[in-house]
Amino acid sequence: KNQVEQSPQSLIILEGKNCTLQCNYTVSPFSNLRWYKQDTGRGPVSLTIMTFSENTKSNGRYTATLDADTKQSSLHITASQLSDSASYICVVSRDNYGQNFVFGPGTRLSVLP
Amino acid sequence: EPEVTQTPSHQVTQMGQEVILRCVPISNHLYFYWYRQILGQKVEFLVSFYNNEISEKSEIFDDQFSVERPDGSNFTLKIRSTKLEDSAMYFCASRAGVANTGELFFGEGSRLTVL
């Protein structure tokens, strides 16, 4: 069954600290993997998109990694800010036309002052 | 910056009523999607639309649902006879071209409450 799992379910950190969120997937075939940030009550916003051949990709303080062999990805957030409080969703695309996206349940991150 | 816009932002309706949710995708985009997210749950795929027809749909997208692109700019989701379990946030999304790494842009969502 095509699934995307994420851990932890929720995370609380202090402002300025780093954190790493995990994503494991059993999606096949695999086309690409995306991380999205979703503020409460808002639409998801793309952070990174990685294809099979990419191991790491950065977007400011966000760095995503991908291990296609173990089917794992991580999202590392450096020097967290209060505005990083959101849900972070891992999404795997199944086909070459990007039509079929499998969403993970998300990790709810709370950054406290 | 171009964005996907959705209306209404919130709609309250009685069970059994018809609801139309509207979306204006980014103007040069070719692929359009509807997703829903029940409160506290993950985003679920409903339907994808390309070249004026449905390209894929999920089990959720049954006969009560339909989509239309009536005028080349709007993309609508109709729920014919709403049920309590249709209460959710509905997100429209669009993507530019055939590149499989094309970014998916989401709207801010339409919250549907069925009473």
PDB file of C-alpha atoms in Angstrom:
ATOM      1  CA  LYS A   1       0.000   0.000   0.000  1.00  0.00           C
ATOM      2  CA  ASN A   2       1.312   3.456  -0.883  1.00  0.00           C
ATOM      3  CA  GLN A   3       1.909   5.261   2.395  1.00  0.00           C
ATOM      4  CA  VAL A   4       3.871   8.143   3.807  1.00  0.00           C
ATOM      5  CA  GLU A   5       4.596   8.145   7.512  1.00  0.00           C
ATOM      6  CA  GLN A   6       6.041  10.983   9.523  1.00  0.00           C
ATOM      7  CA  SER A   7       7.584  11.293  12.937  1.00  0.00           C
ATOM      8  CA  PRO A   8       7.285  12.680  15.427  1.00  0.00           C
ATOM      9  CA  GLN A   9       3.578  13.450  15.342  1.00  0.00           C
ATOM     10  CA  SER A  10       4.280  16.671  17.223  1.00  0.00           C
ATOM     11  CA  LEU A  11       7.329  18.472  18.509  1.00  0.00           C
ATOM     12  CA  ILE A  12       7.933  21.392  20.837  1.00  0.00           C
ATOM     13  CA  ILE A  13      11.233  23.253  20.758  1.00  0.00           C
ATOM     14  CA  LEU A  14      12.585  26.544  22.018  1.00  0.00           C
ATOM     15  CA  GLU A  15      13.264  29.427  19.691  1.00  0.00           C
ATOM     16  CA  GLY A  16      16.769  29.305  18.261  1.00  0.00           C
ATOM     17  CA  LYS A  17      17.086  25.516  18.533  1.00  0.00           C
ATOM     18  CA  ASN A  18      17.448  23.121  15.619  1.00  0.00           C
ATOM     19  CA  CYS A  19      15.178  20.187  14.894  1.00  0.00           C
ATOM     20  CA  THR A  20      14.830  17.324  12.442  1.00  0.00           C
ATOM     21  CA  LEU A  21      11.601  15.847  11.160  1.00  0.00           C
ATOM     22  CA  GLN A  22      11.428  12.387   9.616  1.00  0.00           C
ATOM     23  CA  CYS A  23       9.522  10.924   6.696  1.00  0.00           C
ATOM     24  CA  ASN A  24       9.377   7.271   5.623  1.00  0.00           C
ATOM     25  CA  TYR A  25       7.533   6.188   2.528  1.00  0.00           C
ATOM     26  CA  THR A  26       6.502   3.003   0.810  1.00  0.00           C
ATOM     27  CA  VAL A  27       5.288   4.681  -2.349  1.00  0.00           C
ATOM     28  CA  SER A  28       6.020   2.993  -5.638  1.00  0.00           C
ATOM     29  CA  PRO A  29       6.855   4.005  -8.233  1.00  0.00           C
ATOM     30  CA  PHE A  30       8.712   7.005  -6.887  1.00  0.00           C
ATOM     31  CA  SER A  31       9.006  10.231  -8.824  1.00  0.00           C
ATOM     32  CA  ASN A  32       9.879  12.940  -6.327  1.00  0.00           C
ATOM     33  CA  LEU A  33       9.493  13.940  -2.693  1.00  0.00           C
ATOM     34  CA  ARG A  34       8.289  17.286  -1.417  1.00  0.00           C
ATOM     35  CA  TRP A  35       8.146  19.003   1.925  1.00  0.00           C
ATOM     36  CA  TYR A  36       5.387  21.511   2.606  1.00  0.00           C
ATOM     37  CA  LYS A  37       4.762  23.918   5.460  1.00  0.00           C
ATOM     38  CA  GLN A  38       1.144  24.405   6.484  1.00  0.00           C
ATOM     39  CA  ASP A  39       0.193  27.159   8.882  1.00  0.00           C
ATOM     40  CA  THR A  40      -3.006  26.510  10.843  1.00  0.00           C
ATOM     41  CA  GLY A  41      -6.041  27.100   8.652  1.00  0.00           C
ATOM     42  CA  ARG A  42      -3.950  27.915   5.577  1.00  0.00           C
ATOM     43  CA  GLY A  43      -2.946  26.089   2.435  1.00  0.00           C
ATOM     44  CA  PRO A  44       0.342  24.158   2.262  1.00  0.00           C
ATOM     45  CA  VAL A  45       3.349  26.030   0.911  1.00  0.00           C
ATOM     46  CA  SER A  46       6.186  24.241  -0.861  1.00  0.00           C
ATOM     47  CA  LEU A  47       9.599  24.171   0.830  1.00  0.00           C
ATOM     48  CA  THR A  48      11.609  21.700  -1.256  1.00  0.00           C
ATOM     49  CA  ILE A  49      11.207  19.232  -4.111  1.00  0.00           C
ATOM     50  CA  MET A  50      13.726  16.406  -4.546  1.00  0.00           C
ATOM     51  CA  THR A  51      14.034  13.818  -7.273  1.00  0.00           C
ATOM     52  CA  PHE A  52      15.515  10.337  -7.015  1.00  0.00           C
ATOM     53  CA  SER A  53      19.056  11.555  -7.744  1.00  0.00           C
ATOM     54  CA  GLU A  54      19.117  14.372  -5.213  1.00  0.00           C
ATOM     55  CA  ASN A  55      20.407  13.666  -1.699  1.00  0.00           C
ATOM     56  CA  THR A  56      20.007  17.083  -0.164  1.00  0.00           C
ATOM     57  CA  LYS A  57      18.348  20.369  -0.909  1.00  0.00           C
ATOM     58  CA  SER A  58      18.263  23.600   1.049  1.00  0.00           C
ATOM     59  CA  ASN A  59      15.836  26.487   1.195  1.00  0.00           C
ATOM     60  CA  GLY A  60      17.102  29.064   3.650  1.00  0.00           C
ATOM     61  CA  ARG A  61      17.046  27.548   7.128  1.00  0.00           C
ATOM     62  CA  TYR A  62      15.335  24.401   5.813  1.00  0.00           C
ATOM     63  CA  THR A  63      17.460  21.484   4.580  1.00  0.00           C
ATOM     64  CA  ALA A  64      15.865  18.325   3.255  1.00  0.00           C
ATOM     65  CA  THR A  65      17.645  15.031   2.708  1.00  0.00           C
ATOM     66  CA  LEU A  66      16.565  12.016   0.724  1.00  0.00           C
ATOM     67  CA  ASP A  67      17.789   8.427   0.864  1.00  0.00           C
ATOM     68  CA  ALA A  68      15.975   6.678  -1.966  1.00  0.00           C
ATOM     69  CA  ASP A  69      17.468   3.322  -1.021  1.00  0.00           C
ATOM     70  CA  THR A  70      15.991   3.282   2.463  1.00  0.00           C
ATOM     71  CA  LYS A  71      13.002   5.396   1.379  1.00  0.00           C
ATOM     72  CA  GLN A  72      13.591   7.972   4.052  1.00  0.00           C
ATOM     73  CA  SER A  73      13.690  11.730   4.064  1.00  0.00           C
ATOM     74  CA  SER A  74      14.338  14.316   6.730  1.00  0.00           C
ATOM     75  CA  LEU A  75      13.720  18.009   7.076  1.00  0.00           C
ATOM     76  CA  HIS A  76      16.181  19.892   9.254  1.00  0.00           C
ATOM     77  CA  ILE A  77      15.273  23.334  10.537  1.00  0.00           C
ATOM     78  CA  THR A  78      18.132  25.483  11.748  1.00  0.00           C
ATOM     79  CA  ALA A  79      17.890  28.281  14.303  1.00  0.00           C
ATOM     80  CA  SER A  80      14.129  27.964  14.641  1.00  0.00           C
ATOM     81  CA  GLN A  81      11.909  31.018  14.782  1.00  0.00           C
ATOM     82  CA  LEU A  82       8.445  31.502  16.241  1.00  0.00           C
ATOM     83  CA  SER A  83       7.095  31.696  12.689  1.00  0.00           C
ATOM     84  CA  ASP A  84       8.278  28.146  12.059  1.00  0.00           C
ATOM     85  CA  SER A  85       5.364  26.923  14.189  1.00  0.00           C
ATOM     86  CA  ALA A  86       3.282  24.969  11.682  1.00  0.00           C
ATOM     87  CA  SER A  87       2.621  21.496  10.342  1.00  0.00           C
ATOM     88  CA  TYR A  88       5.275  20.081   8.046  1.00  0.00           C
ATOM     89  CA  ILE A  89       3.970  17.658   5.478  1.00  0.00           C
ATOM     90  CA  CYS A  90       5.966  15.143   3.459  1.00  0.00           C
ATOM     91  CA  VAL A  91       4.468  14.383   0.045  1.00  0.00           C
ATOM     92  CA  VAL A  92       5.636  11.737  -2.414  1.00  0.00           C
ATOM     93  CA  SER A  93       4.782  11.894  -6.089  1.00  0.00           C
ATOM     94  CA  ARG A  94       4.135   8.523  -7.703  1.00  0.00           C
ATOM     95  CA  ASP A  95       4.289   9.166 -11.383  1.00  0.00           C
ATOM     96  CA  ASN A  96       6.331  11.038 -13.906  1.00  0.00           C
ATOM     97  CA  TYR A  97       3.581  13.480 -14.639  1.00  0.00           C
ATOM     98  CA  GLY A  98       3.240  14.562 -11.017  1.00  0.00           C
ATOM     99  CA  GLN A  99      -0.433  13.724 -11.025  1.00  0.00           C
ATOM    100  CA  ASN A 100      -0.490  11.386  -8.117  1.00  0.00           C
ATOM    101  CA  PHE A 101       0.660  12.750  -4.786  1.00  0.00           C
ATOM    102  CA  VAL A 102       0.613  10.774  -1.538  1.00  0.00           C
ATOM    103  CA  PHE A 103       0.466  12.989   1.537  1.00  0.00           C
ATOM    104  CA  GLY A 104       1.878  12.190   4.942  1.00  0.00           C
ATOM    105  CA  PRO A 105      -0.027  13.096   8.117  1.00  0.00           C
ATOM    106  CA  GLY A 106       2.371  15.905   8.975  1.00  0.00           C
ATOM    107  CA  THR A 107       4.441  16.811  12.019  1.00  0.00           C
ATOM    108  CA  ARG A 108       3.072  19.595  14.147  1.00  0.00           C
ATOM    109  CA  LEU A 109       5.962  21.843  15.248  1.00  0.00           C
ATOM    110  CA  SER A 110       5.569  24.398  18.009  1.00  0.00           C
ATOM    111  CA  VAL A 111       8.385  26.862  18.595  1.00  0.00           C
ATOM    112  CA  LEU A 112       8.213  28.540  21.982  1.00  0.00           C
ATOM    113  CA  PRO A 113       9.942  31.778  23.036  1.00  0.00           C
TER     114      PRO A 113
ATOM    115  CA  GLU B   1       3.460  36.903  -6.867  1.00  0.00           C
ATOM    116  CA  PRO B   2       0.746  34.864  -8.628  1.00  0.00           C
ATOM    117  CA  GLU B   3      -1.484  32.854  -6.348  1.00  0.00           C
ATOM    118  CA  VAL B   4      -4.380  30.446  -6.335  1.00  0.00           C
ATOM    119  CA  THR B   5      -7.498  32.112  -4.976  1.00  0.00           C
ATOM    120  CA  GLN B   6     -10.494  30.351  -3.486  1.00  0.00           C
ATOM    121  CA  THR B   7     -13.983  31.476  -2.574  1.00  0.00           C
ATOM    122  CA  PRO B   8     -15.768  31.379  -0.273  1.00  0.00           C
ATOM    123  CA  SER B   9     -13.332  31.194   2.603  1.00  0.00           C
ATOM    124  CA  HIS B  10     -16.029  29.679   4.790  1.00  0.00           C
ATOM    125  CA  GLN B  11     -19.439  28.274   3.948  1.00  0.00           C
ATOM    126  CA  VAL B  12     -22.040  26.876   6.292  1.00  0.00           C
ATOM    127  CA  THR B  13     -24.770  24.765   4.751  1.00  0.00           C
ATOM    128  CA  GLN B  14     -27.553  22.410   5.721  1.00  0.00           C
ATOM    129  CA  MET B  15     -27.213  18.708   5.045  1.00  0.00           C
ATOM    130  CA  GLY B  16     -28.619  17.820   1.636  1.00  0.00           C
ATOM    131  CA  GLN B  17     -27.902  21.198   0.092  1.00  0.00           C
ATOM    132  CA  GLU B  18     -25.740  21.745  -2.961  1.00  0.00           C
ATOM    133  CA  VAL B  19     -22.464  23.587  -2.536  1.00  0.00           C
ATOM    134  CA  ILE B  20     -20.138  25.075  -5.140  1.00  0.00           C
ATOM    135  CA  LEU B  21     -16.581  25.935  -4.177  1.00  0.00           C
ATOM    136  CA  ARG B  22     -14.702  28.196  -6.546  1.00  0.00           C
ATOM    137  CA  CYS B  23     -11.057  28.450  -7.426  1.00  0.00           C
ATOM    138  CA  VAL B  24      -9.050  30.654  -9.744  1.00  0.00           C
ATOM    139  CA  PRO B  25      -5.797  28.828 -10.509  1.00  0.00           C
ATOM    140  CA  ILE B  26      -2.619  30.626 -11.530  1.00  0.00           C
ATOM    141  CA  SER B  27      -3.197  31.847 -15.059  1.00  0.00           C
ATOM    142  CA  ASN B  28      -0.627  29.882 -17.076  1.00  0.00           C
ATOM    143  CA  HIS B  29      -1.082  26.631 -15.149  1.00  0.00           C
ATOM    144  CA  LEU B  30      -2.373  23.518 -16.863  1.00  0.00           C
ATOM    145  CA  TYR B  31      -3.044  21.031 -14.073  1.00  0.00           C
ATOM    146  CA  PHE B  32      -5.673  21.570 -11.424  1.00  0.00           C
ATOM    147  CA  TYR B  33      -6.507  19.680  -8.273  1.00  0.00           C
ATOM    148  CA  TRP B  34      -8.951  19.539  -5.415  1.00  0.00           C
ATOM    149  CA  TYR B  35      -7.920  18.210  -2.023  1.00  0.00           C
ATOM    150  CA  ARG B  36      -9.725  18.095   1.272  1.00  0.00           C
ATOM    151  CA  GLN B  37      -8.540  18.071   4.848  1.00  0.00           C
ATOM    152  CA  ILE B  38     -10.845  17.053   7.660  1.00  0.00           C
ATOM    153  CA  LEU B  39      -9.964  18.865  10.864  1.00  0.00           C
ATOM    154  CA  GLY B  40      -6.907  17.294  12.478  1.00  0.00           C
ATOM    155  CA  GLN B  41      -6.383  14.816   9.663  1.00  0.00           C
ATOM    156  CA  LYS B  42      -4.096  14.652   6.660  1.00  0.00           C
ATOM    157  CA  VAL B  43      -4.662  16.183   3.259  1.00  0.00           C
ATOM    158  CA  GLU B  44      -6.596  13.824   0.969  1.00  0.00           C
ATOM    159  CA  PHE B  45      -6.637  13.851  -2.811  1.00  0.00           C
ATOM    160  CA  LEU B  46     -10.012  14.267  -4.476  1.00  0.00           C
ATOM    161  CA  VAL B  47      -9.486  14.875  -8.167  1.00  0.00           C
ATOM    162  CA  SER B  48      -7.037  16.110 -10.788  1.00  0.00           C
ATOM    163  CA  PHE B  49      -8.032  17.902 -13.980  1.00  0.00           C
ATOM    164  CA  TYR B  50      -6.109  18.465 -17.198  1.00  0.00           C
ATOM    165  CA  ASN B  51      -7.073  19.443 -20.705  1.00  0.00           C
ATOM    166  CA  ASN B  52     -10.691  20.006 -19.685  1.00  0.00           C
ATOM    167  CA  GLU B  53     -11.231  16.584 -18.254  1.00  0.00           C
ATOM    168  CA  ILE B  54     -10.711  14.619 -15.094  1.00  0.00           C
ATOM    169  CA  SER B  55      -7.384  12.798 -15.255  1.00  0.00           C
ATOM    170  CA  GLU B  56      -7.617  11.008 -11.935  1.00  0.00           C
ATOM    171  CA  LYS B  57      -9.995  10.796  -8.998  1.00  0.00           C
ATOM    172  CA  SER B  58     -10.002   9.136  -5.600  1.00  0.00           C
ATOM    173  CA  GLU B  59     -12.578   6.915  -3.922  1.00  0.00           C
ATOM    174  CA  ILE B  60     -13.821   9.966  -2.042  1.00  0.00           C
ATOM    175  CA  PHE B  61     -14.820  11.632  -5.314  1.00  0.00           C
ATOM    176  CA  ASP B  62     -18.094   9.772  -5.804  1.00  0.00           C
ATOM    177  CA  ASP B  63     -21.181  10.694  -7.815  1.00  0.00           C
ATOM    178  CA  GLN B  64     -21.997  13.507  -5.401  1.00  0.00           C
ATOM    179  CA  PHE B  65     -18.916  15.410  -6.535  1.00  0.00           C
ATOM    180  CA  SER B  66     -18.234  17.095  -9.845  1.00  0.00           C
ATOM    181  CA  VAL B  67     -15.688  19.559 -11.199  1.00  0.00           C
ATOM    182  CA  GLU B  68     -15.903  22.069 -13.974  1.00  0.00           C
ATOM    183  CA  ARG B  69     -13.794  24.668 -15.674  1.00  0.00           C
ATOM    184  CA  PRO B  70     -16.587  26.741 -17.141  1.00  0.00           C
ATOM    185  CA  ASP B  71     -14.781  29.758 -18.532  1.00  0.00           C
ATOM    186  CA  GLY B  72     -11.063  29.096 -18.808  1.00  0.00           C
ATOM    187  CA  SER B  73     -10.222  30.767 -15.529  1.00  0.00           C
ATOM    188  CA  ASN B  74     -12.491  29.359 -12.810  1.00  0.00           C
ATOM    189  CA  PHE B  75     -12.243  25.796 -11.548  1.00  0.00           C
ATOM    190  CA  THR B  76     -15.186  24.695  -9.453  1.00  0.00           C
ATOM    191  CA  LEU B  77     -15.974  21.798  -7.156  1.00  0.00           C
ATOM    192  CA  LYS B  78     -19.654  20.978  -6.722  1.00  0.00           C
ATOM    193  CA  ILE B  79     -21.049  18.777  -4.005  1.00  0.00           C
ATOM    194  CA  ARG B  80     -24.549  17.845  -5.066  1.00  0.00           C
ATOM    195  CA  SER B  81     -26.113  16.844  -1.742  1.00  0.00           C
ATOM    196  CA  THR B  82     -23.886  17.551   1.214  1.00  0.00           C
ATOM    197  CA  LYS B  83     -23.464  15.142   4.104  1.00  0.00           C
ATOM    198  CA  LEU B  84     -22.214  15.828   7.605  1.00  0.00           C
ATOM    199  CA  GLU B  85     -18.955  14.067   6.789  1.00  0.00           C
ATOM    200  CA  ASP B  86     -18.270  16.498   3.965  1.00  0.00           C
ATOM    201  CA  SER B  87     -17.346  19.086   6.582  1.00  0.00           C
ATOM    202  CA  ALA B  88     -13.692  19.847   5.884  1.00  0.00           C
ATOM    203  CA  MET B  89     -11.277  22.355   4.455  1.00  0.00           C
ATOM    204  CA  TYR B  90     -11.171  22.082   0.678  1.00  0.00           C
ATOM    205  CA  PHE B  91      -7.986  23.127  -1.074  1.00  0.00           C
ATOM    206  CA  CYS B  92      -7.580  23.911  -4.730  1.00  0.00           C
ATOM    207  CA  ALA B  93      -4.104  23.567  -6.241  1.00  0.00           C
ATOM    208  CA  SER B  94      -2.540  24.149  -9.627  1.00  0.00           C
ATOM    209  CA  ARG B  95       0.682  23.267 -11.389  1.00  0.00           C
ATOM    210  CA  ALA B  96       2.296  24.711 -14.478  1.00  0.00           C
ATOM    211  CA  GLY B  97       3.502  22.055 -16.892  1.00  0.00           C
ATOM    212  CA  VAL B  98       4.438  18.485 -17.516  1.00  0.00           C
ATOM    213  CA  ALA B  99       7.742  18.550 -15.603  1.00  0.00           C
ATOM    214  CA  ASN B 100       7.326  16.089 -12.787  1.00  0.00           C
ATOM    215  CA  THR B 101       9.077  18.421 -10.395  1.00  0.00           C
ATOM    216  CA  GLY B 102       6.669  21.248 -11.071  1.00  0.00           C
ATOM    217  CA  GLU B 103       5.709  23.058  -7.926  1.00  0.00           C
ATOM    218  CA  LEU B 104       2.174  22.582  -6.695  1.00  0.00           C
ATOM    219  CA  PHE B 105       0.594  25.840  -5.550  1.00  0.00           C
ATOM    220  CA  PHE B 106      -2.264  25.657  -3.064  1.00  0.00           C
ATOM    221  CA  GLY B 107      -4.997  28.146  -2.366  1.00  0.00           C
ATOM    222  CA  GLU B 108      -5.885  29.236   1.142  1.00  0.00           C
ATOM    223  CA  GLY B 109      -8.783  26.822   1.289  1.00  0.00           C
ATOM    224  CA  SER B 110     -12.550  26.928   1.658  1.00  0.00           C
ATOM    225  CA  ARG B 111     -13.868  25.716   4.968  1.00  0.00           C
ATOM    226  CA  LEU B 112     -17.158  23.848   4.539  1.00  0.00           C
ATOM    227  CA  THR B 113     -19.351  23.231   7.559  1.00  0.00           C
ATOM    228  CA  VAL B 114     -22.364  20.974   7.041  1.00  0.00           C
ATOM    229  CA  LEU B 115     -25.020  21.129   9.755  1.00  0.00           C
TER     230      LEU B 115
END
